[in-house]
Amino acid sequence: MKQAAIQLLQDDCSRVIQEHIADLDLLRDATLLVTGGSGFMGGWIAEMVCHLNDVHRKNIRLKVLARNRARFQERLPHIAAKPYVEFIQGDLRDLVDLPRDVNYIVHAAGDPDNRTHSINPVGTMINIADGTRALVQAAERASDLRMMLNVSSGNIYGWQPAELTRIPESYMGAPACGAAESTYAEAKRYAETLMTAARCQSRLPILIVRPFAFVGAYQLIDAPWAVNTFINDALQKRPIRVLGNGQTVRSLLYGADLALWLLVMLVRGKTGQIYNLGSDAGVTVETVARLVAAQSQPRLEVLLNAAPSRNIPTSILVPDTSAATRDFGLKAITDLDTAIRHTLKWHQTK
Amino acid sequence: MQQYRIAILGSGNIGTDLLVKAMRSPHLTCVAFIGRGYTSPGMNKARALGITCSDQSIDYIPEHADEIDLVFDATSAKDHALHAPILKALGKQVIDLTPAKVGPMCVPAVNLDSSLGSSNLNMVTCGGQASIPVAFAIGQTHPEVDYLEVVSSIASKSAGPATRINLDEYIETTEKGLQAFSGAKRTKAILNLNPAVPCIDMQTTIFANVKNPDIEALKRVLDPIVEKIKTYVPGYKILVGPILDGDRIVVMVKVRGRGDYLPEYAGNLDIINCAAIAMAEQFAMNGGN
Amino acid sequence: MQKVTKVLVSDPSLRDGNHAVSHQLSADQIAKYCRAAEKARIPIVEVGHGNGLGASSLQVGLAKTDDDVMLRTARENLVNSKLGIHIIPGFGTIKRDLERARDLGVDVVRVASHCSEADLTERHIRFCRTNGITVFGVLMMSHMISAQLLAEEAKKLENYGAEAVLLMDSAGYYLPSDVTERIGALMDNLSIPVGFHAHNNLGMAIANSVTAMECGATILDGCSRGFGAGAGNAQLEVLVAVLHRMGIETGIDLYGMLDAADMAEQELLKEIPRISSLSVVSGLAGVFSGFSKHVQRLSTEYNIDPRDVFFELGRRRIIAGQEDLIIEVAAEIAASKKEQS
């Protein structure tokens, strides 16, 4: 990655962190372990840790546990080179011993790519279940574990009803049981409950976070989420193609904001709490496409691909994040237009 | 000299920590790590260490009797009651880490030599291993011990579901051990679980009511015993005392574990394993069988 | 929620009060108070060492009267009032203590644990259920974990078979808003009655008890003249009067209650519990009220400021039952003081 691209990410971290520097002082001299640390979330957490260490001298030790060292070094070379970053190669499912000095854990392992879920649904479920099991069993023997943050998924709520503009944490919806498309969400539900069981049985300090949708650097450009394909189209200077009628409603939070929210919740959250994580500003996919299109000169064309109307209700997935705002003062700092612009620029620079 | 070969029955936390300790010992060779299934973290650890693993539980031992000199039983009191006669018939030396109390109680710092003659040794309880040496010293220096009391505080995290369910048995066994080694007329054991983070180290306080307390005499006997314990439990430390507080003798002990498989705060589990390993090494040095 | 119209009052004067007199209540005192309580028609009278059955020890304090005598005496003098006991697993065992209590005719057993350790109570609760003894679960030092976690621990007690769950504000730390949050969380999650046991370190015992009732608690603890650990408990005769004024049924005869309290002051109390400066510190620090006598004694012995001891105990999150650690803390403070001078 070019220095200019790294600088863009660091500028983003610096911009969003301003009001929360004091909160994050709790990370000073602590050891943070991130499982699945070479993905989108892992990348942004690492950027934020670098910012905290390099600018604010927090002296955080970051340990990244993931299966593939080469992938980590390829995707995050500048992070891998930091003296305070250690890569632990291994399959989480076989984890026995955690690093002895671990104080905080972000359990972000798990592939959210729904193509993988369709190709390998059994593997998807087993990976999530066994990885989480191994982690909680190892954490039982950690002596100064202050918080383990379990990254769940907004998908665990199942279908969002049209009359509900935003899903609160208390919403009792669930994915359809026994449905082929429920594998990932159901496994994530299981992981949440297993974490809770470990909290009740072994007094592990555990916080559950349910992330929704995001945009930003480190998202794979070929990932199947709408915004990525739009950004890919824009980078290729071709018309932006929307699958379907574009009326699906999502909300997108920027990567730097995501990392900030995760770390603030990790250090300030109380065991047993559950928070949605995302933007609460719902937008149609068509709007997102048009925002991406507007970033190019001349403006790119947006193509909808609607099937004849079949009375399928519009899919909505937007979190109510008032709990995060109330308890931690967290809100989306980067607006969607800025988020898209910065993401495009990073891709063009790197 | 041929290596002394040990097998570990029970692949839970205690068994796994024993394995790590046994592997460090120059006198012991672990020839089998035996559980009831292959999916536990302990089994994963043992496999990673290159140890022969089995999921056949007690059935493994008769089939491999010729390869094993000593068996550590780290299962449960109920299971050990079933295992003990089988192991006895095979003529195996047994160190029992459960509260089954089949064999005589063994606290190496106090009765190592006399324990060597027993084919099944019971390691009392964690609180017992920490407090009995002190109780013994009190008994040695005071002909009349009216009452002896031991209060242990351990990290809540170091007490799993089995420990919690068996709290009463822990108290009963510890009280019996204290009585046997100190000669006190009455004994009492109390256990506290503290959930604080970072986890607290195991701490044990011994109180005694005796006729004519003699702190100096007690110190003279206790000091060499503590040195002896430290040879096999490096994290054993007298924190306070012996002092006379009113008319009671008080000694406070802290046990910090070695942090082998179990974390350092679990000194309560570490001390019983350290004692078991110390005994096994003694058997090994005596030439085994 | 349905408005509470009836409260079950439980009186631990002869148990919690034992903390205030270093566990020196005599059989004679117990007999006298039981007769007065019986006359006042107090529904449950709890007796025992301050930390309950099997807790007489050098650690907490040796009781003047042993459990057997206490229970027999109380049993002989209680007819309509029920005989209750408190037991903490780790101190009291089933074989040594609960079986005997059953044989001596105990009516109500309250099995208690530190607030986050409810799983220690399962076997004791099961024993009571199997033997047909009314059993309540108690979470002590309940200010130390969040409302949500308390509700989870309380649910464990319900699952084990407890017929009610009580929260103890063992440190006298709560303000009415804390009570609302915690009792409310229990009400939302349990199907069994909920109760509250107050201490008065911050002068909130009666107010907190009333708040608990208004949130749905139907069991309240109080002691005559507040006779209990530290700054004392909710003063029972006041609590009963307040409840009666609010139109709440307790089944207690007010004159009888006032007579019992006067009798207690004459015959039981060494001094009337008051909110001493030290009690305020103990409450603020969130330290178990039962520690106060030990802290005072050791602070004098080591010539240190007892307030420093309370704050240090609070900082270390020492829980009830860890009285031995007061010695360690006192010794450390004395040593650091010596170093500084």
PDB file of C-alpha atoms in Angstrom, chain C residues 29-228:
ATOM      1  CA  GLN C  29     -31.847 -12.903  75.039  1.00  0.00           C
ATOM      2  CA  ILE C  30     -32.997 -15.018  72.131  1.00  0.00           C
ATOM      3  CA  ALA C  31     -35.846 -16.471  74.174  1.00  0.00           C
ATOM      4  CA  LYS C  32     -36.993 -13.058  75.332  1.00  0.00           C
ATOM      5  CA  TYR C  33     -36.961 -11.505  71.902  1.00  0.00           C
ATOM      6  CA  CYS C  34     -38.696 -14.489  70.331  1.00  0.00           C
ATOM      7  CA  ARG C  35     -41.511 -14.185  72.845  1.00  0.00           C
ATOM      8  CA  ALA C  36     -41.886 -10.487  72.095  1.00  0.00           C
ATOM      9  CA  ALA C  37     -41.812 -11.118  68.330  1.00  0.00           C
ATOM     10  CA  GLU C  38     -44.366 -13.863  68.703  1.00  0.00           C
ATOM     11  CA  LYS C  39     -46.597 -11.499  70.621  1.00  0.00           C
ATOM     12  CA  ALA C  40     -46.210  -8.861  67.933  1.00  0.00           C
ATOM     13  CA  ARG C  41     -47.143 -11.494  65.321  1.00  0.00           C
ATOM     14  CA  ILE C  42     -43.971 -10.925  63.287  1.00  0.00           C
ATOM     15  CA  PRO C  43     -44.260 -13.471  60.458  1.00  0.00           C
ATOM     16  CA  ILE C  44     -40.611 -14.695  60.299  1.00  0.00           C
ATOM     17  CA  VAL C  45     -37.961 -14.481  63.006  1.00  0.00           C
ATOM     18  CA  GLU C  46     -34.439 -15.294  61.864  1.00  0.00           C
ATOM     19  CA  VAL C  47     -31.832 -16.439  64.371  1.00  0.00           C
ATOM     20  CA  GLY C  48     -28.192 -17.357  64.192  1.00  0.00           C
ATOM     21  CA  HIS C  49     -24.633 -16.205  63.941  1.00  0.00           C
ATOM     22  CA  GLY C  50     -24.309 -13.037  61.874  1.00  0.00           C
ATOM     23  CA  ASN C  51     -23.145 -14.997  58.830  1.00  0.00           C
ATOM     24  CA  GLY C  52     -25.711 -17.707  59.476  1.00  0.00           C
ATOM     25  CA  LEU C  53     -25.570 -21.381  60.263  1.00  0.00           C
ATOM     26  CA  GLY C  54     -22.126 -22.920  60.703  1.00  0.00           C
ATOM     27  CA  ALA C  55     -20.416 -19.536  60.535  1.00  0.00           C
ATOM     28  CA  SER C  56     -19.198 -19.274  64.103  1.00  0.00           C
ATOM     29  CA  SER C  57     -15.492 -18.997  63.472  1.00  0.00           C
ATOM     30  CA  LEU C  58     -12.274 -17.179  64.275  1.00  0.00           C
ATOM     31  CA  GLN C  59     -12.637 -15.630  60.842  1.00  0.00           C
ATOM     32  CA  VAL C  60     -15.945 -13.873  61.464  1.00  0.00           C
ATOM     33  CA  GLY C  61     -16.250 -14.231  65.221  1.00  0.00           C
ATOM     34  CA  LEU C  62     -17.066 -17.063  67.561  1.00  0.00           C
ATOM     35  CA  ALA C  63     -20.672 -17.144  68.679  1.00  0.00           C
ATOM     36  CA  LYS C  64     -21.423 -17.144  72.369  1.00  0.00           C
ATOM     37  CA  THR C  65     -24.348 -19.491  71.807  1.00  0.00           C
ATOM     38  CA  ASP C  66     -23.968 -22.420  69.479  1.00  0.00           C
ATOM     39  CA  ASP C  67     -26.326 -23.040  66.582  1.00  0.00           C
ATOM     40  CA  ASP C  68     -28.068 -25.902  68.343  1.00  0.00           C
ATOM     41  CA  VAL C  69     -28.962 -23.901  71.401  1.00  0.00           C
ATOM     42  CA  MET C  70     -30.002 -20.882  69.346  1.00  0.00           C
ATOM     43  CA  LEU C  71     -32.343 -22.939  67.213  1.00  0.00           C
ATOM     44  CA  ARG C  72     -33.803 -24.922  70.113  1.00  0.00           C
ATOM     45  CA  THR C  73     -34.408 -21.782  72.123  1.00  0.00           C
ATOM     46  CA  ALA C  74     -36.071 -19.995  69.256  1.00  0.00           C
ATOM     47  CA  ARG C  75     -38.132 -23.044  68.379  1.00  0.00           C
ATOM     48  CA  GLU C  76     -39.443 -23.322  71.934  1.00  0.00           C
ATOM     49  CA  ASN C  77     -40.572 -19.714  71.922  1.00  0.00           C
ATOM     50  CA  LEU C  78     -42.051 -19.353  68.454  1.00  0.00           C
ATOM     51  CA  VAL C  79     -45.495 -20.743  67.678  1.00  0.00           C
ATOM     52  CA  ASN C  80     -47.199 -18.682  65.028  1.00  0.00           C
ATOM     53  CA  SER C  81     -44.103 -16.802  63.969  1.00  0.00           C
ATOM     54  CA  LYS C  82     -41.948 -18.876  61.674  1.00  0.00           C
ATOM     55  CA  LEU C  83     -38.374 -19.773  62.555  1.00  0.00           C
ATOM     56  CA  GLY C  84     -35.910 -18.722  59.876  1.00  0.00           C
ATOM     57  CA  ILE C  85     -32.199 -19.251  59.351  1.00  0.00           C
ATOM     58  CA  HIS C  86     -29.548 -17.871  57.018  1.00  0.00           C
ATOM     59  CA  ILE C  87     -26.904 -20.133  55.493  1.00  0.00           C
ATOM     60  CA  ILE C  88     -23.967 -19.343  53.190  1.00  0.00           C
ATOM     61  CA  PRO C  89     -22.521 -22.323  51.267  1.00  0.00           C
ATOM     62  CA  GLY C  90     -18.781 -22.243  51.939  1.00  0.00           C
ATOM     63  CA  PHE C  91     -19.551 -21.675  55.639  1.00  0.00           C
ATOM     64  CA  GLY C  92     -22.489 -23.977  56.345  1.00  0.00           C
ATOM     65  CA  THR C  93     -22.792 -27.468  54.896  1.00  0.00           C
ATOM     66  CA  ILE C  94     -25.787 -29.691  54.375  1.00  0.00           C
ATOM     67  CA  LYS C  95     -24.592 -32.581  56.526  1.00  0.00           C
ATOM     68  CA  ARG C  96     -23.240 -30.607  59.449  1.00  0.00           C
ATOM     69  CA  ASP C  97     -25.729 -27.759  59.517  1.00  0.00           C
ATOM     70  CA  LEU C  98     -28.834 -28.049  57.367  1.00  0.00           C
ATOM     71  CA  GLU C  99     -29.788 -31.569  58.417  1.00  0.00           C
ATOM     72  CA  ARG C 100     -29.638 -30.540  62.049  1.00  0.00           C
ATOM     73  CA  ALA C 101     -31.646 -27.400  61.373  1.00  0.00           C
ATOM     74  CA  ARG C 102     -34.270 -29.518  59.668  1.00  0.00           C
ATOM     75  CA  ASP C 103     -34.388 -31.876  62.655  1.00  0.00           C
ATOM     76  CA  LEU C 104     -34.764 -28.937  65.014  1.00  0.00           C
ATOM     77  CA  GLY C 105     -37.804 -27.752  63.081  1.00  0.00           C
ATOM     78  CA  VAL C 106     -36.675 -24.748  61.085  1.00  0.00           C
ATOM     79  CA  ASP C 107     -39.484 -23.310  58.921  1.00  0.00           C
ATOM     80  CA  VAL C 108     -37.678 -21.024  56.489  1.00  0.00           C
ATOM     81  CA  VAL C 109     -34.154 -21.404  55.143  1.00  0.00           C
ATOM     82  CA  ARG C 110     -32.532 -18.501  53.328  1.00  0.00           C
ATOM     83  CA  VAL C 111     -29.598 -19.738  51.253  1.00  0.00           C
ATOM     84  CA  ALA C 112     -27.234 -16.871  50.499  1.00  0.00           C
ATOM     85  CA  SER C 113     -24.266 -16.306  48.220  1.00  0.00           C
ATOM     86  CA  HIS C 114     -22.195 -13.388  47.058  1.00  0.00           C
ATOM     87  CA  CYS C 115     -24.280 -11.696  44.361  1.00  0.00           C
ATOM     88  CA  SER C 116     -22.369 -13.150  41.392  1.00  0.00           C
ATOM     89  CA  GLU C 117     -22.014 -16.702  42.748  1.00  0.00           C
ATOM     90  CA  ALA C 118     -25.555 -18.056  42.839  1.00  0.00           C
ATOM     91  CA  ASP C 119     -24.463 -21.460  41.523  1.00  0.00           C
ATOM     92  CA  LEU C 120     -23.003 -22.241  44.946  1.00  0.00           C
ATOM     93  CA  THR C 121     -26.515 -22.531  46.369  1.00  0.00           C
ATOM     94  CA  GLU C 122     -27.943 -25.278  44.175  1.00  0.00           C
ATOM     95  CA  ARG C 123     -27.401 -28.227  46.485  1.00  0.00           C
ATOM     96  CA  HIS C 124     -28.495 -26.411  49.612  1.00  0.00           C
ATOM     97  CA  ILE C 125     -31.683 -25.222  47.926  1.00  0.00           C
ATOM     98  CA  ARG C 126     -32.328 -28.676  46.559  1.00  0.00           C
ATOM     99  CA  PHE C 127     -31.947 -30.144  50.051  1.00  0.00           C
ATOM    100  CA  CYS C 128     -34.580 -27.788  51.423  1.00  0.00           C
ATOM    101  CA  ARG C 129     -36.987 -28.499  48.586  1.00  0.00           C
ATOM    102  CA  THR C 130     -36.540 -32.244  48.971  1.00  0.00           C
ATOM    103  CA  ASN C 131     -37.216 -31.930  52.691  1.00  0.00           C
ATOM    104  CA  GLY C 132     -40.222 -29.696  52.266  1.00  0.00           C
ATOM    105  CA  ILE C 133     -38.662 -26.673  53.978  1.00  0.00           C
ATOM    106  CA  THR C 134     -39.565 -23.246  52.624  1.00  0.00           C
ATOM    107  CA  VAL C 135     -36.445 -21.886  50.958  1.00  0.00           C
ATOM    108  CA  PHE C 136     -35.532 -18.414  49.735  1.00  0.00           C
ATOM    109  CA  GLY C 137     -32.441 -17.444  47.761  1.00  0.00           C
ATOM    110  CA  VAL C 138     -30.414 -14.428  48.867  1.00  0.00           C
ATOM    111  CA  LEU C 139     -27.899 -12.395  46.867  1.00  0.00           C
ATOM    112  CA  MET C 140     -25.550 -10.531  49.192  1.00  0.00           C
ATOM    113  CA  MET C 141     -23.501  -7.417  48.407  1.00  0.00           C
ATOM    114  CA  SER C 142     -25.889  -6.917  45.515  1.00  0.00           C
ATOM    115  CA  HIS C 143     -24.523  -3.465  44.652  1.00  0.00           C
ATOM    116  CA  MET C 144     -21.406  -5.077  43.154  1.00  0.00           C
ATOM    117  CA  ILE C 145     -22.932  -6.228  39.846  1.00  0.00           C
ATOM    118  CA  SER C 146     -25.312  -4.684  37.339  1.00  0.00           C
ATOM    119  CA  ALA C 147     -29.081  -5.050  37.415  1.00  0.00           C
ATOM    120  CA  GLN C 148     -28.979  -7.329  34.398  1.00  0.00           C
ATOM    121  CA  LEU C 149     -26.414  -9.671  35.947  1.00  0.00           C
ATOM    122  CA  LEU C 150     -28.344  -9.693  39.224  1.00  0.00           C
ATOM    123  CA  ALA C 151     -31.461 -10.746  37.343  1.00  0.00           C
ATOM    124  CA  GLU C 152     -29.506 -13.601  35.747  1.00  0.00           C
ATOM    125  CA  GLU C 153     -28.160 -14.797  39.083  1.00  0.00           C
ATOM    126  CA  ALA C 154     -31.636 -14.492  40.617  1.00  0.00           C
ATOM    127  CA  LYS C 155     -32.999 -16.576  37.764  1.00  0.00           C
ATOM    128  CA  LYS C 156     -30.492 -19.296  38.660  1.00  0.00           C
ATOM    129  CA  LEU C 157     -31.898 -19.287  42.204  1.00  0.00           C
ATOM    130  CA  GLU C 158     -35.408 -19.616  40.835  1.00  0.00           C
ATOM    131  CA  ASN C 159     -34.299 -22.475  38.591  1.00  0.00           C
ATOM    132  CA  TYR C 160     -32.718 -24.263  41.563  1.00  0.00           C
ATOM    133  CA  GLY C 161     -36.059 -24.137  43.343  1.00  0.00           C
ATOM    134  CA  ALA C 162     -35.946 -21.011  45.533  1.00  0.00           C
ATOM    135  CA  GLU C 163     -39.437 -19.822  46.414  1.00  0.00           C
ATOM    136  CA  ALA C 164     -38.397 -16.174  46.636  1.00  0.00           C
ATOM    137  CA  VAL C 165     -35.270 -14.131  45.976  1.00  0.00           C
ATOM    138  CA  LEU C 166     -33.992 -11.364  48.224  1.00  0.00           C
ATOM    139  CA  LEU C 167     -31.425  -8.729  47.389  1.00  0.00           C
ATOM    140  CA  MET C 168     -29.251  -7.619  50.262  1.00  0.00           C
ATOM    141  CA  ASP C 169     -27.752  -4.174  50.250  1.00  0.00           C
ATOM    142  CA  SER C 170     -25.102  -5.574  52.572  1.00  0.00           C
ATOM    143  CA  ALA C 171     -22.939  -2.466  52.389  1.00  0.00           C
ATOM    144  CA  GLY C 172     -25.734   0.081  52.734  1.00  0.00           C
ATOM    145  CA  TYR C 173     -24.633   1.543  49.434  1.00  0.00           C
ATOM    146  CA  TYR C 174     -27.929   1.846  47.562  1.00  0.00           C
ATOM    147  CA  LEU C 175     -29.820   4.996  46.761  1.00  0.00           C
ATOM    148  CA  PRO C 176     -33.515   4.677  45.884  1.00  0.00           C
ATOM    149  CA  SER C 177     -32.707   4.859  42.160  1.00  0.00           C
ATOM    150  CA  ASP C 178     -30.429   1.801  42.519  1.00  0.00           C
ATOM    151  CA  VAL C 179     -33.250  -0.055  44.230  1.00  0.00           C
ATOM    152  CA  THR C 180     -35.691   0.835  41.462  1.00  0.00           C
ATOM    153  CA  GLU C 181     -33.307  -0.424  38.794  1.00  0.00           C
ATOM    154  CA  ARG C 182     -32.367  -3.682  40.504  1.00  0.00           C
ATOM    155  CA  ILE C 183     -35.656  -4.729  42.070  1.00  0.00           C
ATOM    156  CA  GLY C 184     -37.266  -3.731  38.765  1.00  0.00           C
ATOM    157  CA  ALA C 185     -34.920  -6.032  36.848  1.00  0.00           C
ATOM    158  CA  LEU C 186     -35.813  -8.929  39.147  1.00  0.00           C
ATOM    159  CA  MET C 187     -39.521  -8.231  38.824  1.00  0.00           C
ATOM    160  CA  ASP C 188     -39.196  -8.309  35.034  1.00  0.00           C
ATOM    161  CA  ASN C 189     -37.406 -11.651  35.028  1.00  0.00           C
ATOM    162  CA  LEU C 190     -38.749 -13.771  37.888  1.00  0.00           C
ATOM    163  CA  SER C 191     -42.057 -15.428  38.519  1.00  0.00           C
ATOM    164  CA  ILE C 192     -41.443 -15.792  42.267  1.00  0.00           C
ATOM    165  CA  PRO C 193     -41.691 -13.100  44.962  1.00  0.00           C
ATOM    166  CA  VAL C 194     -38.844 -10.647  45.372  1.00  0.00           C
ATOM    167  CA  GLY C 195     -37.555  -9.175  48.609  1.00  0.00           C
ATOM    168  CA  PHE C 196     -35.146  -6.540  49.889  1.00  0.00           C
ATOM    169  CA  HIS C 197     -32.820  -6.271  52.881  1.00  0.00           C
ATOM    170  CA  ALA C 198     -31.558  -2.764  53.597  1.00  0.00           C
ATOM    171  CA  HIS C 199     -28.672  -1.317  55.575  1.00  0.00           C
ATOM    172  CA  ASN C 200     -28.616   2.232  56.799  1.00  0.00           C
ATOM    173  CA  ASN C 201     -25.088   3.492  56.177  1.00  0.00           C
ATOM    174  CA  LEU C 202     -26.261   6.343  53.995  1.00  0.00           C
ATOM    175  CA  GLY C 203     -29.521   6.887  55.893  1.00  0.00           C
ATOM    176  CA  MET C 204     -31.575   5.261  53.156  1.00  0.00           C
ATOM    177  CA  ALA C 205     -32.753   2.020  54.765  1.00  0.00           C
ATOM    178  CA  ILE C 206     -36.445   2.890  55.195  1.00  0.00           C
ATOM    179  CA  ALA C 207     -36.651   4.904  51.975  1.00  0.00           C
ATOM    180  CA  ASN C 208     -34.993   2.079  50.035  1.00  0.00           C
ATOM    181  CA  SER C 209     -37.317  -0.509  51.572  1.00  0.00           C
ATOM    182  CA  VAL C 210     -40.373   1.537  50.597  1.00  0.00           C
ATOM    183  CA  THR C 211     -38.967   2.014  47.095  1.00  0.00           C
ATOM    184  CA  ALA C 212     -38.418  -1.739  46.781  1.00  0.00           C
ATOM    185  CA  MET C 213     -42.014  -2.347  47.795  1.00  0.00           C
ATOM    186  CA  GLU C 214     -43.253   0.212  45.304  1.00  0.00           C
ATOM    187  CA  CYS C 215     -41.293  -1.635  42.598  1.00  0.00           C
ATOM    188  CA  GLY C 216     -43.050  -4.855  43.519  1.00  0.00           C
ATOM    189  CA  ALA C 217     -40.999  -6.383  46.332  1.00  0.00           C
ATOM    190  CA  THR C 218     -43.302  -8.264  48.712  1.00  0.00           C
ATOM    191  CA  ILE C 219     -40.738  -9.400  51.289  1.00  0.00           C
ATOM    192  CA  LEU C 220     -38.956  -6.818  53.433  1.00  0.00           C
ATOM    193  CA  ASP C 221     -36.363  -7.308  56.138  1.00  0.00           C
ATOM    194  CA  GLY C 222     -36.082  -5.071  59.156  1.00  0.00           C
ATOM    195  CA  CYS C 223     -34.600  -5.262  62.644  1.00  0.00           C
ATOM    196  CA  SER C 224     -35.832  -3.834  65.919  1.00  0.00           C
ATOM    197  CA  ARG C 225     -34.129  -0.468  66.473  1.00  0.00           C
ATOM    198  CA  GLY C 226     -32.179  -1.340  63.333  1.00  0.00           C
ATOM    199  CA  PHE C 227     -30.192  -3.925  65.328  1.00  0.00           C
ATOM    200  CA  GLY C 228     -27.744  -5.180  62.695  1.00  0.00           C
TER     201      GLY C 228
END
